[in-house]
Short mmCIF file of C-alpha atoms in Angstrom, two decimals:
data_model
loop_
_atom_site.label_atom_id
_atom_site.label_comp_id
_atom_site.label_asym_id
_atom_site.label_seq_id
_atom_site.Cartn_x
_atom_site.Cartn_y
_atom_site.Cartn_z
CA UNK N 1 -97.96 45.22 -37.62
CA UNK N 2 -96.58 42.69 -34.94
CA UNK N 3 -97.86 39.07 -35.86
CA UNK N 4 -97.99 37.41 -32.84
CA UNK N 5 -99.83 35.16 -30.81
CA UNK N 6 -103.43 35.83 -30.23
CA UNK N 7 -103.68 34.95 -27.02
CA UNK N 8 -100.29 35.74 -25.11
CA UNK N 9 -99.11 39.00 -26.79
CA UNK N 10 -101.54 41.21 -28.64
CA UNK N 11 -101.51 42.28 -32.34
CA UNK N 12 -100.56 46.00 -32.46
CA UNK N 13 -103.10 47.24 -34.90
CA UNK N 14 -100.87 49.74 -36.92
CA UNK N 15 -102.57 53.31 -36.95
CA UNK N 16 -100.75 54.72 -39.78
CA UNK N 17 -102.37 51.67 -41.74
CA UNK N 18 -99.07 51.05 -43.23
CA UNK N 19 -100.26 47.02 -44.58
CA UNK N 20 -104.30 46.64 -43.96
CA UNK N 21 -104.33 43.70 -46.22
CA UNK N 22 -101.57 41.74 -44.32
CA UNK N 23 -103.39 43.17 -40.98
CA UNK N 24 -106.11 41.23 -42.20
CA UNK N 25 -104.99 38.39 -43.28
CA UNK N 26 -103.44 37.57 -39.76
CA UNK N 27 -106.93 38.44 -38.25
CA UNK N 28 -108.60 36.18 -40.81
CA UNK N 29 -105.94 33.51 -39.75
CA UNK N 30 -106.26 34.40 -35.90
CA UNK N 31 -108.53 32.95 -33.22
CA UNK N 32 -112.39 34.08 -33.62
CA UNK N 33 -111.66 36.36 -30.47
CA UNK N 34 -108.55 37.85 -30.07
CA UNK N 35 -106.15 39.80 -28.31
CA UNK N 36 -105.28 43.16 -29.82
CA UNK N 37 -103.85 46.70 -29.17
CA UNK N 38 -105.17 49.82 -30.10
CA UNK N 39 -102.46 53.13 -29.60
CA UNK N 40 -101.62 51.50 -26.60
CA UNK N 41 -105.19 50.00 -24.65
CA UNK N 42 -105.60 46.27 -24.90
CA UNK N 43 -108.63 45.28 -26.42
CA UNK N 44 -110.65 41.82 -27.87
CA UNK N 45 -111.58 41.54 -31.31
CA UNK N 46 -113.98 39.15 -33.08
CA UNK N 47 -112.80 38.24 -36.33
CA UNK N 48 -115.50 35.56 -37.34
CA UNK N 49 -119.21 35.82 -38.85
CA UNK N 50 -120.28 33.22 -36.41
CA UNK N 51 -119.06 34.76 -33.06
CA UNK N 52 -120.34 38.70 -34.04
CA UNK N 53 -123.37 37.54 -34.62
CA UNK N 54 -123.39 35.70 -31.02
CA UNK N 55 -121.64 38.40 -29.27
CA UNK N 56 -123.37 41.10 -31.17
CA UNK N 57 -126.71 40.30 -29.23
CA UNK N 58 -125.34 39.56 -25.84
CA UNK N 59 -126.62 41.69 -23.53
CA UNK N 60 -123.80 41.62 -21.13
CA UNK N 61 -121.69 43.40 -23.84
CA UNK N 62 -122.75 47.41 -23.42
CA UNK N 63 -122.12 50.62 -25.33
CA UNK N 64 -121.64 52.68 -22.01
CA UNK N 65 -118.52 53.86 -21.89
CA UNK N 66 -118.27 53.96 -17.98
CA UNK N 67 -118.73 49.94 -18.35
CA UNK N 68 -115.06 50.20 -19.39
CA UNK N 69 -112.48 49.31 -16.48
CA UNK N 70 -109.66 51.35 -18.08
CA UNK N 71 -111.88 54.40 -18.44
CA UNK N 72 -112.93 53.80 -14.45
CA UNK N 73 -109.88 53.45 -13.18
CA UNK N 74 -108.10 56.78 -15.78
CA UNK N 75 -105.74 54.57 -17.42
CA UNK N 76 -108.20 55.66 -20.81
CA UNK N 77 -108.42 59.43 -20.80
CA UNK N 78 -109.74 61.94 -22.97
CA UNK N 79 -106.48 62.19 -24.05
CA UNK N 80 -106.63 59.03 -25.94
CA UNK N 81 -106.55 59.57 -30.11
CA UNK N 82 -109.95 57.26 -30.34
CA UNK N 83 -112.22 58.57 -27.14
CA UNK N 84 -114.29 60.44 -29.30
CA UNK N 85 -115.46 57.66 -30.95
CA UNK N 86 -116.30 55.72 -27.95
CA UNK N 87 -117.36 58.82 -25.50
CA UNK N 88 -119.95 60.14 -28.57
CA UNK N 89 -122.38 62.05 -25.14
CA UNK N 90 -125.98 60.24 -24.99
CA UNK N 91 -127.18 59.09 -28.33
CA UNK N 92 -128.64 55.59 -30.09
CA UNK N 93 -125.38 54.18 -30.65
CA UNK N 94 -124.28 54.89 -27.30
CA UNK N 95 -126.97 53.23 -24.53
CA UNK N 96 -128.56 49.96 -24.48
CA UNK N 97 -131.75 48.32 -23.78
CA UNK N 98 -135.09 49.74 -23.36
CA UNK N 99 -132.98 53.77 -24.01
CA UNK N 100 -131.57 52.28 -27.07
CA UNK N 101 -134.82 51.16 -28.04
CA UNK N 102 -136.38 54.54 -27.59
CA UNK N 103 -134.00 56.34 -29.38
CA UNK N 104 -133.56 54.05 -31.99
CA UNK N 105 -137.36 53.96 -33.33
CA UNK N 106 -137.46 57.93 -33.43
CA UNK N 107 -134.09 57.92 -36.25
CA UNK N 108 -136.30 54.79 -38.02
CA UNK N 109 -139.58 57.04 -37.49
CA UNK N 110 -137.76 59.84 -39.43
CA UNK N 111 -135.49 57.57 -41.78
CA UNK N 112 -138.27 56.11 -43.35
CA UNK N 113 -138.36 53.90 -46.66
CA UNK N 114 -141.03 56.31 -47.61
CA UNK N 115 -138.20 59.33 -47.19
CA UNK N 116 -135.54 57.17 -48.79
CA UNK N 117 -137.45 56.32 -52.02
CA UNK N 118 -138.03 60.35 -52.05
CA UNK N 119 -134.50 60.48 -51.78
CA UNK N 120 -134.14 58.68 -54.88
CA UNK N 121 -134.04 61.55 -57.63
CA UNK N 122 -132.17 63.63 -55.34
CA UNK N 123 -128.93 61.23 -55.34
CA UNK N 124 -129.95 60.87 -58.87
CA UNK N 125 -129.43 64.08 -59.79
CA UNK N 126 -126.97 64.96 -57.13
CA UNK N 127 -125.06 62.34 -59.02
CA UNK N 128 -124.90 63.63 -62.38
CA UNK N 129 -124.01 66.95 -61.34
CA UNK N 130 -121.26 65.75 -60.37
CA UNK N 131 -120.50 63.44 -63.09
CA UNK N 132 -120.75 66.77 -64.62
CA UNK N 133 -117.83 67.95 -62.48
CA UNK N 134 -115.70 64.78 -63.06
CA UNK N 135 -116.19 65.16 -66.96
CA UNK N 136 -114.86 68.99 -66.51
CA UNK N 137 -112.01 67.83 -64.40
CA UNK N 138 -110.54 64.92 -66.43
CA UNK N 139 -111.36 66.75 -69.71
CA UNK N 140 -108.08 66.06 -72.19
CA UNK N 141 -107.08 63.13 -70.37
CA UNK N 142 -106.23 64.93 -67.48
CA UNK N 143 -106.01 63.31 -64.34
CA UNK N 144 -108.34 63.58 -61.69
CA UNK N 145 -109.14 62.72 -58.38
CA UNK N 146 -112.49 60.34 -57.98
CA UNK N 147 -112.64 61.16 -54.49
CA UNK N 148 -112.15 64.42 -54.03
CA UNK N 149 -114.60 65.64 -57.07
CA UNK N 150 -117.13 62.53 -56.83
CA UNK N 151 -116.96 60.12 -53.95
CA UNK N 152 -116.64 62.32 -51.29
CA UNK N 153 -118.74 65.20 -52.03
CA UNK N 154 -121.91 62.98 -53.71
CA UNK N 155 -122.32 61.24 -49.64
CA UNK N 156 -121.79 64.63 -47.81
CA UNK N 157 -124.40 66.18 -50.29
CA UNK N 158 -127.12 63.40 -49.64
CA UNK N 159 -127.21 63.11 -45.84
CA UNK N 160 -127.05 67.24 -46.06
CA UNK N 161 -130.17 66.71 -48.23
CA UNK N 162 -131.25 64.35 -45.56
CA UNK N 163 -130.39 66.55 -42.43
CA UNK N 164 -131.14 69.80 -44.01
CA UNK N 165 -127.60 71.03 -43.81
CA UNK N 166 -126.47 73.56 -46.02
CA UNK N 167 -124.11 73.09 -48.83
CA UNK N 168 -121.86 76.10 -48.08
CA UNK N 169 -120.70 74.04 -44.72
CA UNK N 170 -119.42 71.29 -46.36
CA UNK N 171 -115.84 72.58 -46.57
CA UNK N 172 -115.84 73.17 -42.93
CA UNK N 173 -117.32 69.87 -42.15
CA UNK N 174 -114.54 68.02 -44.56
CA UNK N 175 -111.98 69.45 -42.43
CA UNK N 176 -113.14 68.93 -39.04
CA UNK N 177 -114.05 65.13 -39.84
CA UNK N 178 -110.44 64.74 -41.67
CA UNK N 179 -109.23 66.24 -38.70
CA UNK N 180 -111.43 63.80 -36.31
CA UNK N 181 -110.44 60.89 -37.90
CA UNK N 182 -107.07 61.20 -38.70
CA UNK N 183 -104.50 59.82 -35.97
CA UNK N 184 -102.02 62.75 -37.19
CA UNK N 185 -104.14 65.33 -35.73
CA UNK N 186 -102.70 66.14 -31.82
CA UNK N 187 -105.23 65.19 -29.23
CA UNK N 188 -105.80 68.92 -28.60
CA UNK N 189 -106.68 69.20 -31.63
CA UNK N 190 -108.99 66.67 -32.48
CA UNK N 191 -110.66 67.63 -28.99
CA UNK N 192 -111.25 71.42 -30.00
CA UNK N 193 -113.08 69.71 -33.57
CA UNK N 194 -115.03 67.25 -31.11
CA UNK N 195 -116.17 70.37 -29.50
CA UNK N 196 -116.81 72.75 -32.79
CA UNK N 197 -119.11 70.07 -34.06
CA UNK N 198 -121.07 69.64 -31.01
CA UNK N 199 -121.58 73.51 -31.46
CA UNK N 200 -122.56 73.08 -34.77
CA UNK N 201 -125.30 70.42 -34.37
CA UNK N 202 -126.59 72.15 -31.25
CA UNK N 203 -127.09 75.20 -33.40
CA UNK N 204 -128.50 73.19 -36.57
CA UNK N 205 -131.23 71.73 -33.98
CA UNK N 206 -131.65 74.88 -32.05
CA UNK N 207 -132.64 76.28 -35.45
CA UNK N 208 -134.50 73.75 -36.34
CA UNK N 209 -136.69 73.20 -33.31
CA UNK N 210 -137.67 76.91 -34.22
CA UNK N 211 -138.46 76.53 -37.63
CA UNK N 212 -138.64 72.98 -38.03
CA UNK N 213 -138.55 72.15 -42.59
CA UNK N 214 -139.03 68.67 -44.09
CA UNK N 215 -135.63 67.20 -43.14
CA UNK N 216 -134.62 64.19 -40.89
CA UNK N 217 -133.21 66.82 -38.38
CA UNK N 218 -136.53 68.63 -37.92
CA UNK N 219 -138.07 65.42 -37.92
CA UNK N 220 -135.94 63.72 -35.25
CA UNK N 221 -137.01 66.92 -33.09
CA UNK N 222 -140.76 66.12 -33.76
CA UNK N 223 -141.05 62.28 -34.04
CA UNK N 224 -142.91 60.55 -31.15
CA UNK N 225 -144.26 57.46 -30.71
CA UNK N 226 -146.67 58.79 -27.76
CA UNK N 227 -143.69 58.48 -25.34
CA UNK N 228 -140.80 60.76 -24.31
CA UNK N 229 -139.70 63.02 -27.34
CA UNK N 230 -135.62 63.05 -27.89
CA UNK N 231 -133.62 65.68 -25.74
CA UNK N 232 -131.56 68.32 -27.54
CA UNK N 233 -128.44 66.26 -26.48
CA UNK N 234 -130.14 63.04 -27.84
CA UNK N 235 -130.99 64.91 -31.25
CA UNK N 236 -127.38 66.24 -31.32
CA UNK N 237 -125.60 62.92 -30.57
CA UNK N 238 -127.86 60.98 -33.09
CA UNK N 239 -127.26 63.22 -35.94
CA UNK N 240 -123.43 63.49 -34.60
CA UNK N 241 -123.03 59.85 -35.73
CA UNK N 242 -125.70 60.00 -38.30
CA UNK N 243 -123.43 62.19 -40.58
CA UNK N 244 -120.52 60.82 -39.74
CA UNK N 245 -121.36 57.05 -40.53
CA UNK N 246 -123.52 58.36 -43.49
CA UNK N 247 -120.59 59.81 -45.26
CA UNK N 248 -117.68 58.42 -44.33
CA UNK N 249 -118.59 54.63 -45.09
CA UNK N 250 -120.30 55.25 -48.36
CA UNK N 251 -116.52 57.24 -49.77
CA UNK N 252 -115.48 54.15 -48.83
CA UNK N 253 -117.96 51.96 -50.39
CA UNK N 254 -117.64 53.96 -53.74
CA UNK N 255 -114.18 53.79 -54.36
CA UNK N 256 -113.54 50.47 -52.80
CA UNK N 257 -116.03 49.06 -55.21
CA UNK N 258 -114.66 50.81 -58.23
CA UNK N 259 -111.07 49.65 -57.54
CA UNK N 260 -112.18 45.90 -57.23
CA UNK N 261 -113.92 46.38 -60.60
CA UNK N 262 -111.11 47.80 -62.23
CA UNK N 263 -108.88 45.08 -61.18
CA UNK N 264 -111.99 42.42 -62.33
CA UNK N 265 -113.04 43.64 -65.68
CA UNK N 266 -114.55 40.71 -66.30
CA UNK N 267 -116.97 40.79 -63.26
CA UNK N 268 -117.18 45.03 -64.31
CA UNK N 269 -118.20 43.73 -68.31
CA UNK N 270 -121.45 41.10 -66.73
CA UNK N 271 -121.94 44.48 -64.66
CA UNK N 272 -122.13 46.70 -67.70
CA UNK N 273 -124.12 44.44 -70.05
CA UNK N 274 -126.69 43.64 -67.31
CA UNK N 275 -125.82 39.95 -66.98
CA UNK N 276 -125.42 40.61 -63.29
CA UNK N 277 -127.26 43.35 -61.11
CA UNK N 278 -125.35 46.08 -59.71
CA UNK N 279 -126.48 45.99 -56.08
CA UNK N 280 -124.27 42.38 -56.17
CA UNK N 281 -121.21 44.27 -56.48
CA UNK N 282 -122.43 46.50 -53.89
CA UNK N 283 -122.89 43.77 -51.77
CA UNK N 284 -119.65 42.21 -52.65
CA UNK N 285 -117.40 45.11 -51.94
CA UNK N 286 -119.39 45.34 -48.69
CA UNK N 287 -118.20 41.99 -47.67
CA UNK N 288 -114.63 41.73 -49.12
CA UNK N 289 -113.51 45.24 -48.42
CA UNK N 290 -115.76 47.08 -46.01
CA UNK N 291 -115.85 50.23 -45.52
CA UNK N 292 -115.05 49.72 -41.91
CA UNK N 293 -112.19 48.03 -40.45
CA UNK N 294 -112.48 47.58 -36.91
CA UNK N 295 -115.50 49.26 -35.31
CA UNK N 296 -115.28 50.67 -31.78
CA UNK N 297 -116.50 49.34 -29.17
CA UNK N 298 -118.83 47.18 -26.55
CA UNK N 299 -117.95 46.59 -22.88
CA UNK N 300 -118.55 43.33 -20.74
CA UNK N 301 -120.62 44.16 -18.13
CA UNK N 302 -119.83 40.64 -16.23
CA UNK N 303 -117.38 37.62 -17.17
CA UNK N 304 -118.48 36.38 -20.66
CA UNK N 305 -116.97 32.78 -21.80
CA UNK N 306 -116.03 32.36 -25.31
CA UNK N 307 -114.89 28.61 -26.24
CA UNK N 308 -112.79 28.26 -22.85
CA UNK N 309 -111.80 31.88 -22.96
CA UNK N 310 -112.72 34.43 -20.63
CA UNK N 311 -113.87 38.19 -21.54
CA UNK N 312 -113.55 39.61 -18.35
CA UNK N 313 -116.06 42.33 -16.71
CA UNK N 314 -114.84 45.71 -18.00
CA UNK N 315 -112.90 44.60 -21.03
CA UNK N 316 -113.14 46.23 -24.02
CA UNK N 317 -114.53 44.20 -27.45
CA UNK N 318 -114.07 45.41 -31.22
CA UNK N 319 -115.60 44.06 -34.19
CA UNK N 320 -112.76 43.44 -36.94
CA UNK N 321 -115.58 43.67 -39.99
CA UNK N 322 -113.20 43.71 -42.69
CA UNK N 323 -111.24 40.09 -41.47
CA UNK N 324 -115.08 39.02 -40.11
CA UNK N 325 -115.97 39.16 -43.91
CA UNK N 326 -113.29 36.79 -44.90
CA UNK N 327 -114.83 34.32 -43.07
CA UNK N 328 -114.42 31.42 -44.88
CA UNK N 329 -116.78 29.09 -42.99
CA UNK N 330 -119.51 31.45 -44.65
CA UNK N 331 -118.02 32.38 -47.69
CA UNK N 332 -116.86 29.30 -49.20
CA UNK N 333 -112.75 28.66 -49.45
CA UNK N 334 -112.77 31.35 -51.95
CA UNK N 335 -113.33 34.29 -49.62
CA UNK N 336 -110.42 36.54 -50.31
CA UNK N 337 -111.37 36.90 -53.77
CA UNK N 338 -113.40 39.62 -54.96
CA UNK N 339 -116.53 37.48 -56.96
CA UNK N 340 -120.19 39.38 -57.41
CA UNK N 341 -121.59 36.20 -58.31
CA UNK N 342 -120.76 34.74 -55.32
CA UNK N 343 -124.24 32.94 -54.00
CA UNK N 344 -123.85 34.38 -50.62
CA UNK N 345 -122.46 38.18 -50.67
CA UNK N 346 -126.03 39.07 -49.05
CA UNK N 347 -125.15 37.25 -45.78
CA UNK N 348 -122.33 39.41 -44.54
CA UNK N 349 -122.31 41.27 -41.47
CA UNK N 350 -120.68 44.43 -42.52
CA UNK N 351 -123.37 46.98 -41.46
CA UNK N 352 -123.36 45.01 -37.77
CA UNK N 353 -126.00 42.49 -36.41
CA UNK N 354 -128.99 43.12 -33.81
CA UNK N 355 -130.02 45.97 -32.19
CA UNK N 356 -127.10 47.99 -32.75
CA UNK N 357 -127.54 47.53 -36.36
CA UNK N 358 -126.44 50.45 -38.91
CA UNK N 359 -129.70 52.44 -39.31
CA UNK N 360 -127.89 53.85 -42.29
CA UNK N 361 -127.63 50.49 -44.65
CA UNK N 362 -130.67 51.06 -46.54
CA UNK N 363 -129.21 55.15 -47.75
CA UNK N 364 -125.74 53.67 -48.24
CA UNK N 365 -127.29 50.35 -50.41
CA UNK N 366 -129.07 53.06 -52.04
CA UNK N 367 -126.41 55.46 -52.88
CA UNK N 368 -123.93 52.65 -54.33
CA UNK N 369 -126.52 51.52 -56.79
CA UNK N 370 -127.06 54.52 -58.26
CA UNK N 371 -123.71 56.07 -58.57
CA UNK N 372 -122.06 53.20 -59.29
CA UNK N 373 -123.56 52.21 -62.50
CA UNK N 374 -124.04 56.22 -63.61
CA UNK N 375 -120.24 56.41 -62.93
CA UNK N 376 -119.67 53.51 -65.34
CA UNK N 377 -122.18 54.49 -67.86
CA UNK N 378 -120.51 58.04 -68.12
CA UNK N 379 -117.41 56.98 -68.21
CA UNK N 380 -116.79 53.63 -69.97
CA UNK N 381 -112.90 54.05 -70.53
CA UNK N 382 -112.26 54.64 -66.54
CA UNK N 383 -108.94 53.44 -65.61
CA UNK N 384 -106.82 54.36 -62.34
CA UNK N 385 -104.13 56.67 -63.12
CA UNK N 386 -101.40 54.24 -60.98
CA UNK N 387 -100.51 50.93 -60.59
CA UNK N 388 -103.33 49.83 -57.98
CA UNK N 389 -100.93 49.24 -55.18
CA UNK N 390 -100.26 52.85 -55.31
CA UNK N 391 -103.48 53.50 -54.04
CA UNK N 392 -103.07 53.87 -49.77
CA UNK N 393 -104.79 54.03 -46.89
CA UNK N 394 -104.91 57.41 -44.67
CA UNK N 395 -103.92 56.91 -41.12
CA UNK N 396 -107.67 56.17 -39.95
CA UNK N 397 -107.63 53.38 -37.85
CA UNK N 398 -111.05 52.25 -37.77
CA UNK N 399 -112.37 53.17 -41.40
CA UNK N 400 -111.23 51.72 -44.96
CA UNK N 401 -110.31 55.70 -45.73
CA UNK N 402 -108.08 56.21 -49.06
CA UNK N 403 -105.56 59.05 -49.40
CA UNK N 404 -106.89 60.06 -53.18
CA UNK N 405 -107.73 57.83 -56.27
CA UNK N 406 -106.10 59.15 -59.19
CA UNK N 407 -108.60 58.38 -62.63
CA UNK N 408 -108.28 59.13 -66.15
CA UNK N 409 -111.84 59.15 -68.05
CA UNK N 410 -110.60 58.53 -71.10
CA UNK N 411 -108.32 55.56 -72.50
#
């Protein structure tokens, strides 16, 4: 990580994610928009609750990728370790406007509160199966690995549940994510996984436009509002992103909130004796160590000024969510401490602001209030297996992803 000045030499975001808590702390000290590099391709990045919230309703900051100067004039190719996350094909999270709009409310026609609190036993149960498997695993005092055997798989499970995905695919879907993600993987690489999962959500809603079941894919294929019903490519790119957000950032949410309480076992205790609510530590860890680090990424479609400083047409913006929740103008002087009493973890930004806004939050909220406290319940005695600055980041650049996190069950 290069600290520099914000404004005359960029910060070279690190993609092996060497020191993400001194990476954020210089963002958290920077300017509320500032310079930045990411593998090479200058970028802005808002590091203040305040200025997202502005710049995350400006219309003259776009999703469409062609909006992008460096992708017009082929300095940005598909070569480039991160298109994929910016050049998704058509979907929700990649148009705008009255498009966004209209494929926006068919996802929130299918991803109902009414299908979420039918969800409910599901993660429930999917839950203590796995608890199940965690008990088997660390049986003797053996150590075990919370994300392999519980965090990951109890996400994938849910939005499978969700999608109508079958179990026996999840294997092959770990790898070609890990693969997608990971900034080790060569571009040709990653590029042949971008194109094995469009094959395999083309076939999922091929299938399922055949013989359509009571899942969120089916009913993406079938929801109207009494205008234009989703394309196959619209159906494909939302669940594309669907699965990927919906799995991804609630590993992260998991074990990011059970390291925090294993390092506050004080705040863990009012936690366990019901003296404070669980979905406040959900919340909390949300805030102080989100599950997403810098999220790509919105064009300026004409000269925006910031405070005397000029975004100019084309640029590229990122929102830094992890330094945004820092903030200390919203979160009191105190905000690099982990606290789940603090009066105002509910006003962080973490699942974004405005129309763009995570579709997902509700499923993830839901999801880290019921395995978190079953997790605890279970397993009372849970203590990391290594000092907790043994526990590192993979080389992800834009999610909180941990390597492993080596438990023991038992004291």
């Amino acid at each position: 990580m290069t600290q520099v000045c914000p404004h005359t030499q960029p910060l070279v975001i690190d993609p092996m994610v060497a020191d993400l808590a001194g990476e954020t702390a210089y963002l958290v000290a920077a300017e509320p928009l500032t310079r930045i590099e990411l593998l090479g391709v200058p970028a802005w990045t808002v590091t203040r609750h305040a200025l997202a919230r502005q710049l995350l309703v400006d219309t003259r900051l776009v999703k469409d990728i062609n909006a992008w100067k460096l992708w017009q004039s082929g300095v940005v190719t598909r070569q480039w370790p991160l298109i994929g996350m910016i050049d998704a094909g058509r979907s929700m999270f990649t148009v705008d406007g009255s498009e966004h709009r209209r494929l926006r409310i068919k996802t929130t026609q299918a991803l109902t509160k009414r299908r979420l609190d039918a969800l409910r036993p599901t993660i429930a149960a999917l839950t203590a199966e796995l608890l199940d498997d965690l008990a088997a695993a660390g049986r003797g005092g053996e150590v075990v690995d919370l994300k392999s055997v519980f965090a990951y798989p109890l996400p994938m499970r849910v939005i499978s549940e969700l999608m109508g995905v079958d179990r026996a695919d999840h294997p092959m879907l770990l790898a070609w994510y890990k693969a997608f993600f990971s900034l080790l993987t060569p571009q040709d690489e990653r590029l042949r996984v971008i194109d094995e999962l469009d094959t395999y959500f083309t076939d999922l809603v091929r299938t399922k436009t055949t013989t359509p079941t009571d899942d969120l894919t089916s009913a993406l294929i079938q929801a109207s509002d009494g205008g234009e019903p989703l394309t196959e490519e619209e159906v494909v790119g939302n669940l594309k992103a669907l699965v990927a957000a919906g799995h991804e950032t609630t590993i992260g949410l998991i074990l990011n909130s059970v390291r925090a309480l294993l390092s506050n076992p004080d705040q863990l205790a009012s936690l366990v004796s019901g003296d404070v609510d669980w979905d406040a530590a959900v919340e909390e860890t949300l805030r102080w160590d989100s599950p997403v680090t810098h999220l790509l990424m919105r064009f300026a479609s004409e000269d925006i000024t910031v405070d005397g400083i000029t975004i100019e047409k084309g640029d590229g913006v990122v929102m830094s969510y992890r330094a945004i929740g820092r903030d200390a103008t919203i979160h009191g002087p105190d905000a690099n401490n982990f606290d789940i009493t603090r009066p105002t973890a509910n006003r962080h930004i973490t699942f974004g602001y405005g129309p763009h806004i995570c579709p997902g939050a509700a499923l993830a909220r839901l999801e880290g209030g019921i395995a978190l406290p079953a997790l605890f319940s279970r397993f009372p005695d849970l203590k990391l297996a290594v000092p907790v600055e043994n526990i590192h980041n993979l080389p992800v650049l834009t999610q909180n992803d941990l390597e492993s996190f080596p438990i023991r069950l038992e004291s």
